[in-house]
CSV table of C-alpha atoms in Angstrom, one decimal:
chain,number,residue,atom,x,y,z
T,806,UNK,CA,39.7,1.9,7.2
T,807,UNK,CA,39.0,5.4,8.5
T,808,UNK,CA,40.6,8.2,6.5
T,809,UNK,CA,42.7,10.8,8.0
T,810,UNK,CA,40.5,13.7,8.8
T,811,UNK,CA,40.8,16.9,7.0
T,812,UNK,CA,38.7,20.1,6.7
T,813,UNK,CA,39.2,22.2,3.6
T,814,UNK,CA,37.2,24.9,1.9
T,815,UNK,CA,36.3,25.0,-1.7
T,816,UNK,CA,38.8,27.0,-3.8
T,817,UNK,CA,41.8,25.6,-1.9
T,818,UNK,CA,41.5,27.9,1.2
T,819,UNK,CA,42.4,26.2,4.4
T,820,UNK,CA,39.8,25.9,7.2
T,821,UNK,CA,40.9,25.5,10.8
T,822,UNK,CA,38.9,23.7,13.4
T,823,UNK,CA,36.5,26.5,14.1
T,824,UNK,CA,34.2,25.9,17.1
T,825,UNK,CA,30.6,26.7,17.8
T,826,UNK,CA,28.9,26.0,21.1
T,827,UNK,CA,26.0,23.7,21.3
T,828,UNK,CA,24.3,21.5,18.8
T,829,UNK,CA,22.0,23.2,16.3
T,830,UNK,CA,18.7,21.6,15.9
T,831,UNK,CA,17.9,22.3,12.3
T,832,UNK,CA,14.3,23.5,11.6
T,833,UNK,CA,12.0,21.7,9.2
T,834,UNK,CA,11.9,24.6,6.7
T,835,UNK,CA,14.3,27.5,6.2
T,836,UNK,CA,12.5,30.7,6.9
T,837,UNK,CA,14.6,33.8,6.3
T,838,UNK,CA,14.5,36.0,9.4
T,839,UNK,CA,12.7,33.3,11.5
T,840,UNK,CA,15.3,30.8,12.8
T,841,UNK,CA,18.2,29.0,11.3
T,842,UNK,CA,20.0,27.6,14.3
T,843,UNK,CA,18.9,27.5,17.8
T,844,UNK,CA,21.9,29.4,19.1
T,845,UNK,CA,25.6,29.1,19.5
T,846,UNK,CA,27.7,30.3,22.5
T,847,UNK,CA,30.5,31.5,20.2
T,848,UNK,CA,30.7,32.4,16.6
T,849,UNK,CA,33.0,31.0,13.9
T,850,UNK,CA,36.2,33.0,13.9
T,851,UNK,CA,36.7,32.2,10.2
T,852,UNK,CA,35.3,34.3,7.3
T,853,UNK,CA,31.7,33.8,6.6
T,854,UNK,CA,32.7,33.3,3.0
T,855,UNK,CA,33.9,29.8,3.9
T,856,UNK,CA,30.4,28.6,4.5
T,857,UNK,CA,29.0,30.6,1.6
T,858,UNK,CA,31.5,29.0,-0.8
T,859,UNK,CA,31.3,25.7,1.0
T,860,UNK,CA,33.5,23.6,3.3
T,861,UNK,CA,34.3,19.9,2.9
T,862,UNK,CA,34.7,17.2,5.6
T,863,UNK,CA,36.2,13.8,5.1
T,864,UNK,CA,33.9,11.0,6.2
T,865,UNK,CA,32.9,7.4,5.6
T,866,UNK,CA,29.4,6.9,4.2
T,867,UNK,CA,27.9,3.8,5.9
T,868,UNK,CA,24.5,3.8,4.2
T,869,UNK,CA,21.0,5.2,4.0
T,870,UNK,CA,17.6,4.1,5.2
T,871,UNK,CA,14.1,5.4,5.0
T,872,UNK,CA,11.8,6.0,7.9
T,873,UNK,CA,8.2,7.1,8.3
T,874,UNK,CA,7.7,10.2,10.4
T,875,UNK,CA,4.9,12.5,11.5
T,876,UNK,CA,5.0,16.0,10.1
T,877,UNK,CA,6.3,17.6,13.3
T,878,UNK,CA,7.8,15.0,15.6
T,879,UNK,CA,9.3,16.1,18.9
T,880,UNK,CA,13.1,16.4,19.4
T,881,UNK,CA,13.1,13.2,21.4
T,882,UNK,CA,11.3,11.4,18.6
T,883,UNK,CA,13.8,12.8,16.1
T,884,UNK,CA,16.7,11.4,18.2
T,885,UNK,CA,15.0,8.1,18.5
T,886,UNK,CA,14.6,8.0,14.7
T,887,UNK,CA,18.3,8.9,14.3
T,888,UNK,CA,19.3,6.0,16.6
T,889,UNK,CA,16.9,3.7,14.7
T,890,UNK,CA,18.7,4.6,11.4
T,891,UNK,CA,22.1,3.8,13.0
T,892,UNK,CA,20.9,0.5,14.2
T,893,UNK,CA,19.7,-0.4,10.7
T,894,UNK,CA,22.9,0.6,9.0
T,895,UNK,CA,25.6,-0.4,11.4
T,896,UNK,CA,26.9,-3.9,10.9
T,897,UNK,CA,26.6,-6.3,13.9
T,898,UNK,CA,29.7,-6.3,16.2
T,899,UNK,CA,32.4,-8.5,14.8
T,900,UNK,CA,31.2,-8.2,11.2
T,901,UNK,CA,32.9,-6.0,8.6
T,902,UNK,CA,31.2,-2.6,8.0
T,903,UNK,CA,30.5,-1.7,4.4
T,904,UNK,CA,31.6,1.9,3.8
T,905,UNK,CA,32.5,4.4,1.1
T,906,UNK,CA,35.0,7.2,1.5
T,907,UNK,CA,33.3,10.5,0.8
T,908,UNK,CA,33.7,14.2,0.9
T,909,UNK,CA,30.8,15.9,2.8
T,910,UNK,CA,30.2,19.3,1.2
T,911,UNK,CA,28.4,21.9,3.4
T,912,UNK,CA,27.3,25.4,2.3
T,913,UNK,CA,24.6,27.9,3.0
T,914,UNK,CA,22.7,26.6,0.0
T,915,UNK,CA,23.1,22.8,0.1
T,916,UNK,CA,24.7,19.7,1.4
T,917,UNK,CA,26.3,17.3,-1.1
T,918,UNK,CA,28.0,14.0,-0.7
T,919,UNK,CA,30.8,13.3,-3.2
T,920,UNK,CA,32.7,10.1,-3.8
T,921,UNK,CA,36.2,10.8,-2.5
T,922,UNK,CA,37.9,9.2,-5.4
T,923,UNK,CA,35.8,10.0,-8.5
T,924,UNK,CA,34.2,13.2,-7.0
T,925,UNK,CA,30.9,12.1,-8.5
T,926,UNK,CA,27.9,13.4,-6.7
T,927,UNK,CA,26.2,10.7,-4.7
T,928,UNK,CA,23.6,12.9,-2.9
T,929,UNK,CA,22.5,16.5,-3.1
T,930,UNK,CA,20.1,18.1,-0.6
T,931,UNK,CA,19.1,21.8,-0.5
T,932,UNK,CA,19.8,23.1,3.0
T,933,UNK,CA,16.1,23.9,3.5
T,934,UNK,CA,15.2,20.2,3.2
T,935,UNK,CA,17.3,19.1,6.1
T,936,UNK,CA,15.1,18.2,9.1
T,937,UNK,CA,17.5,17.1,11.7
T,938,UNK,CA,21.2,16.5,12.4
T,939,UNK,CA,22.4,14.1,15.1
T,940,UNK,CA,26.0,13.4,16.1
T,941,UNK,CA,26.2,10.2,18.2
T,942,UNK,CA,29.8,9.6,19.1
T,943,UNK,CA,31.7,9.4,15.9
T,944,UNK,CA,28.5,8.9,13.9
T,945,UNK,CA,26.6,11.6,12.0
T,946,UNK,CA,23.0,11.1,10.9
T,947,UNK,CA,21.7,13.5,8.3
T,948,UNK,CA,17.9,13.4,8.0
T,949,UNK,CA,16.3,14.9,4.9
T,950,UNK,CA,12.6,15.0,4.0
T,951,UNK,CA,11.4,13.9,0.7
T,952,UNK,CA,9.5,16.3,-1.5
T,953,UNK,CA,6.0,16.9,0.1
T,954,UNK,CA,3.3,15.2,-2.0
T,955,UNK,CA,0.8,17.0,-4.0
T,956,UNK,CA,-2.7,16.9,-2.7
T,957,UNK,CA,-3.7,14.5,-5.5
T,958,UNK,CA,-0.7,12.2,-5.1
T,959,UNK,CA,0.2,9.7,-2.4
T,960,UNK,CA,3.7,9.0,-3.7
T,961,UNK,CA,5.5,9.9,-0.5
T,962,UNK,CA,2.7,9.4,2.0
T,963,UNK,CA,1.6,6.3,3.8
T,964,UNK,CA,-1.1,5.5,6.3
T,965,UNK,CA,0.3,4.6,9.7
T,966,UNK,CA,-2.7,2.4,10.2
T,967,UNK,CA,-4.5,0.8,7.2
T,968,UNK,CA,-7.8,1.4,9.0
T,969,UNK,CA,-7.1,5.1,9.3
T,970,UNK,CA,-6.2,6.6,6.0
T,971,UNK,CA,-6.1,10.1,7.5
T,972,UNK,CA,-3.3,9.2,9.9
T,973,UNK,CA,-0.5,10.0,7.5
T,974,UNK,CA,3.2,9.8,7.9
T,975,UNK,CA,5.9,11.1,5.6
T,976,UNK,CA,9.0,9.5,4.3
T,977,UNK,CA,12.4,10.7,5.7
T,978,UNK,CA,15.7,9.7,4.2
T,979,UNK,CA,18.4,9.1,6.8
T,980,UNK,CA,22.1,9.1,5.7
T,981,UNK,CA,24.6,7.6,8.2
T,982,UNK,CA,28.2,8.8,8.2
T,983,UNK,CA,31.3,8.0,10.3
T,984,UNK,CA,33.8,10.7,11.1
T,985,UNK,CA,36.0,11.7,14.0
T,986,UNK,CA,34.7,15.2,13.3
T,987,UNK,CA,31.1,14.2,13.8
T,988,UNK,CA,30.4,16.9,16.3
T,989,UNK,CA,32.0,19.6,14.2
T,990,UNK,CA,30.1,18.5,11.1
T,991,UNK,CA,26.8,18.8,13.0
T,992,UNK,CA,27.8,22.2,14.3
T,993,UNK,CA,28.9,23.4,10.9
T,994,UNK,CA,25.5,22.5,9.4
T,995,UNK,CA,23.8,24.5,12.1
T,996,UNK,CA,26.2,27.4,11.5
T,997,UNK,CA,25.3,27.2,7.8
T,998,UNK,CA,21.7,28.1,8.7
T,999,UNK,CA,22.9,31.0,10.9
T,1000,UNK,CA,25.1,32.4,8.1
T,1001,UNK,CA,22.2,32.1,5.6
T,1002,UNK,CA,20.2,34.3,8.0
T,1003,UNK,CA,23.0,36.9,8.1
T,1004,UNK,CA,23.1,36.9,4.3
T,1005,UNK,CA,19.4,37.5,4.3
T,1006,UNK,CA,19.8,40.5,6.5
T,1007,UNK,CA,22.6,41.9,4.2
T,1008,UNK,CA,20.4,41.3,1.2
T,1009,UNK,CA,17.9,43.6,2.9
T,1010,UNK,CA,20.4,46.3,3.6
T,1011,UNK,CA,21.0,45.4,7.3
T,1012,UNK,CA,24.4,44.8,8.8
T,1013,UNK,CA,24.1,41.7,11.1
T,1014,UNK,CA,27.0,43.1,13.2
T,1015,UNK,CA,24.8,46.1,14.0
T,1016,UNK,CA,22.8,43.8,16.3
T,1017,UNK,CA,24.8,42.6,19.3
T,1018,UNK,CA,23.8,39.8,21.7
T,1019,UNK,CA,23.5,42.5,24.4
T,1020,UNK,CA,21.0,44.4,22.2
T,1021,UNK,CA,18.9,41.2,21.9
T,1022,UNK,CA,19.2,40.6,25.6
T,1023,UNK,CA,18.2,44.2,26.4
T,1024,UNK,CA,15.1,43.8,24.2
T,1025,UNK,CA,14.1,40.6,26.0
T,1026,UNK,CA,14.4,42.3,29.3
T,1027,UNK,CA,11.9,44.9,28.2
T,1028,UNK,CA,9.3,42.4,27.2
T,1029,UNK,CA,6.9,40.6,29.5
T,1030,UNK,CA,5.8,37.0,28.9
T,1031,UNK,CA,2.6,37.5,26.9
T,1032,UNK,CA,-0.3,35.3,27.9
T,1033,UNK,CA,1.9,33.8,30.6
T,1034,UNK,CA,0.7,30.3,31.4
T,1035,UNK,CA,1.8,30.6,35.1
T,1036,UNK,CA,-0.3,33.7,35.6
T,1037,UNK,CA,-3.3,32.2,33.8
T,1038,UNK,CA,-3.0,28.9,35.7
T,1039,UNK,CA,-2.6,30.6,39.1
T,1040,UNK,CA,-6.0,32.4,38.9
T,1041,UNK,CA,-8.5,30.4,40.9
T,1042,UNK,CA,-11.3,31.2,38.5
T,1043,UNK,CA,-9.4,29.3,35.8
T,1044,UNK,CA,-8.7,26.2,37.9
T,1045,UNK,CA,-11.4,23.6,38.4
T,1046,UNK,CA,-11.8,20.2,40.0
T,1047,UNK,CA,-14.5,18.2,38.2
T,1048,UNK,CA,-15.9,14.8,38.9
T,1049,UNK,CA,-17.1,12.8,35.9
T,1050,UNK,CA,-19.6,10.0,36.6
T,1051,UNK,CA,-19.6,7.0,34.2
T,1052,UNK,CA,-20.5,3.4,34.1
T,1053,UNK,CA,-17.8,0.8,34.9
T,1054,UNK,CA,-16.3,-0.4,31.6
T,1055,UNK,CA,-17.2,2.9,29.9
T,1056,UNK,CA,-14.5,5.1,28.4
T,1057,UNK,CA,-14.3,8.8,29.4
T,1058,UNK,CA,-14.9,9.7,25.8
T,1059,UNK,CA,-12.2,12.3,25.0
T,1060,UNK,CA,-9.4,12.9,22.6
T,1061,UNK,CA,-6.3,14.5,24.2
T,1062,UNK,CA,-3.4,16.2,22.4
T,1063,UNK,CA,-0.1,17.8,23.6
T,1064,UNK,CA,-0.2,21.4,24.7
T,1065,UNK,CA,2.9,22.1,22.6
T,1066,UNK,CA,6.6,22.5,23.5
T,1067,UNK,CA,7.0,26.1,24.7
T,1068,UNK,CA,4.2,25.8,27.2
T,1069,UNK,CA,5.5,26.7,30.7
T,1070,UNK,CA,3.4,23.9,32.1
T,1071,UNK,CA,3.3,21.3,29.4
T,1072,UNK,CA,0.4,18.9,29.7
T,1073,UNK,CA,-2.5,17.6,27.5
T,1074,UNK,CA,-5.5,19.4,26.1
T,1075,UNK,CA,-9.0,18.1,25.4
T,1076,UNK,CA,-9.3,18.2,21.6
T,1077,UNK,CA,-12.6,16.4,21.1
T,1078,UNK,CA,-15.4,14.7,23.1
T,1079,UNK,CA,-17.5,11.7,22.0
T,1080,UNK,CA,-21.1,12.5,21.4
T,1081,UNK,CA,-23.2,11.3,24.4
T,1082,UNK,CA,-20.1,10.0,26.2
T,1083,UNK,CA,-19.5,10.6,29.9
T,1084,UNK,CA,-17.3,13.7,29.3
T,1085,UNK,CA,-19.9,15.4,27.0
T,1086,UNK,CA,-22.8,14.3,29.2
T,1087,UNK,CA,-21.4,15.9,32.2
T,1088,UNK,CA,-21.4,19.4,30.7
T,1089,UNK,CA,-18.3,20.2,32.8
T,1090,UNK,CA,-15.6,20.0,30.1
T,1091,UNK,CA,-14.8,22.2,27.2
T,1092,UNK,CA,-12.6,21.8,24.1
T,1093,UNK,CA,-9.3,23.5,25.0
T,1094,UNK,CA,-9.3,22.6,28.7
T,1095,UNK,CA,-5.8,21.6,29.9
T,1096,UNK,CA,-5.8,18.6,32.2
T,1097,UNK,CA,-3.4,18.9,35.2
T,1098,UNK,CA,-4.1,15.7,36.9
T,1099,UNK,CA,-6.4,12.6,36.8
T,1100,UNK,CA,-7.5,11.0,40.1
T,1101,UNK,CA,-4.6,12.8,41.8
T,1102,UNK,CA,-1.9,11.7,39.3
T,1103,UNK,CA,-0.2,14.7,37.7
T,1104,UNK,CA,0.0,14.7,33.9
T,1105,UNK,CA,2.3,17.7,33.7
T,1106,UNK,CA,5.4,17.0,31.7
T,1107,UNK,CA,4.4,13.4,30.8
T,1108,UNK,CA,4.5,12.1,27.2
T,1109,UNK,CA,1.2,12.0,25.4
T,1110,UNK,CA,1.2,8.2,25.3
T,1111,UNK,CA,1.6,8.0,29.0
T,1112,UNK,CA,-1.3,10.4,29.6
T,1113,UNK,CA,-3.4,8.3,27.3
T,1114,UNK,CA,-2.5,5.1,29.2
T,1115,UNK,CA,-3.4,6.7,32.5
T,1116,UNK,CA,-6.8,7.7,31.3
T,1117,UNK,CA,-7.4,4.3,29.6
T,1118,UNK,CA,-6.5,2.6,32.9
T,1119,UNK,CA,-9.6,4.2,34.6
T,1120,UNK,CA,-12.1,2.5,32.3
T,1121,UNK,CA,-13.4,0.1,35.0
T,1122,UNK,CA,-14.0,2.9,37.5
T,1123,UNK,CA,-17.4,4.5,38.1
T,1124,UNK,CA,-16.0,8.1,38.2
T,1125,UNK,CA,-13.0,10.2,37.4
T,1126,UNK,CA,-11.7,13.3,39.1
T,1127,UNK,CA,-10.0,15.8,36.9
T,1128,UNK,CA,-8.1,18.9,37.9
T,1129,UNK,CA,-8.0,21.2,34.9
T,1130,UNK,CA,-7.4,24.7,33.7
T,1131,UNK,CA,-10.0,26.5,31.5
T,1132,UNK,CA,-8.2,27.5,28.3
T,1133,UNK,CA,-9.6,28.6,24.9
T,1134,UNK,CA,-8.8,26.1,22.1
T,1135,UNK,CA,-7.1,28.9,20.2
T,1136,UNK,CA,-3.8,30.4,21.6
T,1137,UNK,CA,-3.3,34.1,21.2
T,1138,UNK,CA,0.3,35.1,20.3
T,1139,UNK,CA,1.9,38.6,20.4
T,1140,UNK,CA,5.5,38.9,19.2
T,1141,UNK,CA,7.2,42.3,19.5
T,1142,UNK,CA,9.9,42.6,16.9
T,1143,UNK,CA,11.5,46.1,16.5
T,1144,UNK,CA,13.1,45.5,13.1
T,1145,UNK,CA,14.4,42.7,10.8
T,1146,UNK,CA,17.7,42.5,12.7
T,1147,UNK,CA,15.9,40.5,15.4
T,1148,UNK,CA,15.3,36.8,14.7
T,1149,UNK,CA,11.8,35.8,15.5
T,1150,UNK,CA,13.3,32.5,16.8
T,1151,UNK,CA,11.0,29.8,15.4
T,1152,UNK,CA,10.6,27.9,12.1
T,1153,UNK,CA,7.5,26.9,10.3
T,1154,UNK,CA,6.6,24.2,7.7
T,1155,UNK,CA,3.3,24.2,5.9
T,1156,UNK,CA,1.7,26.4,8.6
T,1157,UNK,CA,2.9,24.3,11.5
T,1158,UNK,CA,5.5,25.6,14.0
T,1159,UNK,CA,8.4,23.1,13.9
T,1160,UNK,CA,11.1,24.6,16.3
T,1161,UNK,CA,11.4,27.3,18.9
T,1162,UNK,CA,14.4,29.1,20.3
T,1163,UNK,CA,14.4,29.1,24.1
T,1164,UNK,CA,14.3,32.6,25.6
T,1165,UNK,CA,13.7,34.3,22.2
T,1166,UNK,CA,11.0,36.9,21.4
T,1167,UNK,CA,8.8,34.2,19.9
T,1168,UNK,CA,8.7,32.1,23.1
T,1169,UNK,CA,8.0,35.2,25.1
T,1170,UNK,CA,5.1,36.0,22.7
T,1171,UNK,CA,3.4,32.6,23.3
T,1172,UNK,CA,4.6,30.6,20.3
T,1173,UNK,CA,4.4,26.8,20.8
T,1174,UNK,CA,5.9,24.0,18.8
T,1175,UNK,CA,3.4,21.7,17.1
T,1176,UNK,CA,0.8,24.4,16.8
T,1177,UNK,CA,-0.9,25.3,13.5
T,1178,UNK,CA,-1.0,29.0,12.6
T,1179,UNK,CA,-4.5,30.1,12.0
T,1180,UNK,CA,-4.2,33.9,11.7
T,1181,UNK,CA,-1.4,36.4,11.3
T,1182,UNK,CA,-2.3,40.0,12.0
T,1183,UNK,CA,-6.0,39.2,11.7
T,1184,UNK,CA,-5.4,37.6,8.2
T,1185,UNK,CA,-6.4,33.9,7.9
T,1186,UNK,CA,-3.6,31.7,6.7
T,1187,UNK,CA,-5.5,28.4,6.8
T,1188,UNK,CA,-5.5,28.1,3.0
T,1189,UNK,CA,-2.3,30.2,2.5
T,1190,UNK,CA,0.6,28.5,0.6
T,1191,UNK,CA,3.7,27.8,2.7
T,1192,UNK,CA,5.8,30.3,0.7
T,1193,UNK,CA,3.4,33.2,1.4
T,1194,UNK,CA,3.4,32.4,5.1
T,1195,UNK,CA,7.2,32.5,5.1
T,1196,UNK,CA,7.1,35.9,3.3
T,1197,UNK,CA,4.6,37.3,5.8
T,1198,UNK,CA,6.6,36.2,8.8
T,1199,UNK,CA,10.0,37.1,7.5
T,1200,UNK,CA,9.0,40.6,6.6
T,1201,UNK,CA,6.8,41.4,9.6
T,1202,UNK,CA,8.0,44.0,12.2
T,1203,UNK,CA,6.4,45.7,15.1
T,1204,UNK,CA,3.6,43.9,16.9
T,1205,UNK,CA,2.9,40.5,15.2
T,1206,UNK,CA,-0.4,39.0,16.3
T,1207,UNK,CA,-1.1,35.4,15.7
T,1208,UNK,CA,-3.7,32.8,16.6
T,1209,UNK,CA,-2.6,29.2,16.8
T,1210,UNK,CA,-3.9,25.8,18.0
T,1211,UNK,CA,-2.4,22.3,18.4
T,1212,UNK,CA,-2.0,20.9,14.9
T,1213,UNK,CA,-3.6,17.6,16.0
T,1214,UNK,CA,-6.7,19.5,17.2
T,1215,UNK,CA,-6.8,21.5,14.0
T,1216,UNK,CA,-6.8,18.2,12.0
T,1217,UNK,CA,-9.7,16.9,14.1
T,1218,UNK,CA,-11.8,20.0,13.8
T,1219,UNK,CA,-11.3,20.1,10.1
T,1220,UNK,CA,-12.2,16.4,9.7
T,1221,UNK,CA,-8.7,15.6,8.3
T,1222,UNK,CA,-8.4,12.9,11.0
T,1223,UNK,CA,-11.0,10.7,12.7
T,1224,UNK,CA,-11.0,11.0,16.5
T,1225,UNK,CA,-9.8,8.0,18.6
T,1226,UNK,CA,-11.6,8.3,21.9
T,1227,UNK,CA,-10.2,7.1,25.3
């Protein structure tokens, strides 16, 4: 039986049905001053104190399941994972659904699940560990990552293929809830990240209200797209048609990876070439080249798996025509941030960019999701702990120079993964 819905704040203060436009996609790690929520059309009209103290939603807890996930899956993969969790937990049609009445507590610090009757804590997740929130009809899926393993421990890491120990996936805990306020719950969690950012500004002596949306828009209007893909791709000297000769039955001999969400022309990049394979033998391809089409079939905007299938399907041909754009393997980023009032507009986890705010100063600067940060302001961060990277980014102002490359390419170049050629 579904409980009557109620929304109350801790301390007995009433909380009305505050609204916030859009669904916040929660980043993989909370970085003060970087990005907490990917934007709302309107702000909560209630006091910020509600979310700082905590608000409570009535819900039915249906169950939890564990999934394996890459470190930085795409938003589409995240939604598929959420749907998979629901399919595992939801009882078949016609069968009774096991459920427990709970209070879902949301604050700028943590998300707790309390038994509605006993008020005992069933789950307790710091806000920074929340990776994704999905509301599917009246269902809410809360995805939290388990503690990242130490380098000498495999407690929470498993190989996706027993034959490839380096192909690691991480365990995600998915909690499934039912509530008529599913959308509002998801929005409130996104707003919790936004409020946490405002509190960070206040802690640093900055009034968030001093920065209006118009000020942010005016700043964007003064900034050009740095290292603009369209400009680079439109220059004839960067665009090449190459023909690779090979024997029938021979693979092309390349590893391709995604260019990264945030690319104006998303496609695949050559990340590695097989020694003495057709691609390397030709001398016409370089690491970092972005492939636009193969034998006249465009790869722009296609999933990586589809691009791989297209190239594999040419194994029995004696030659392959590639249209590509010459690009260096390392992407140069330049973010212009006048002061700490301006959100950078992206999140990072263990050096990998996890989410990006469309239209923000980070996107204009050339930041791409799925890229590994190599340098910040000429300082290598390859071996830098996550906390220090967070500190460098959250406190950086002025011109912020970064060098990045696709995380998959980085793992190949540093021998963390073995190449699988196609």
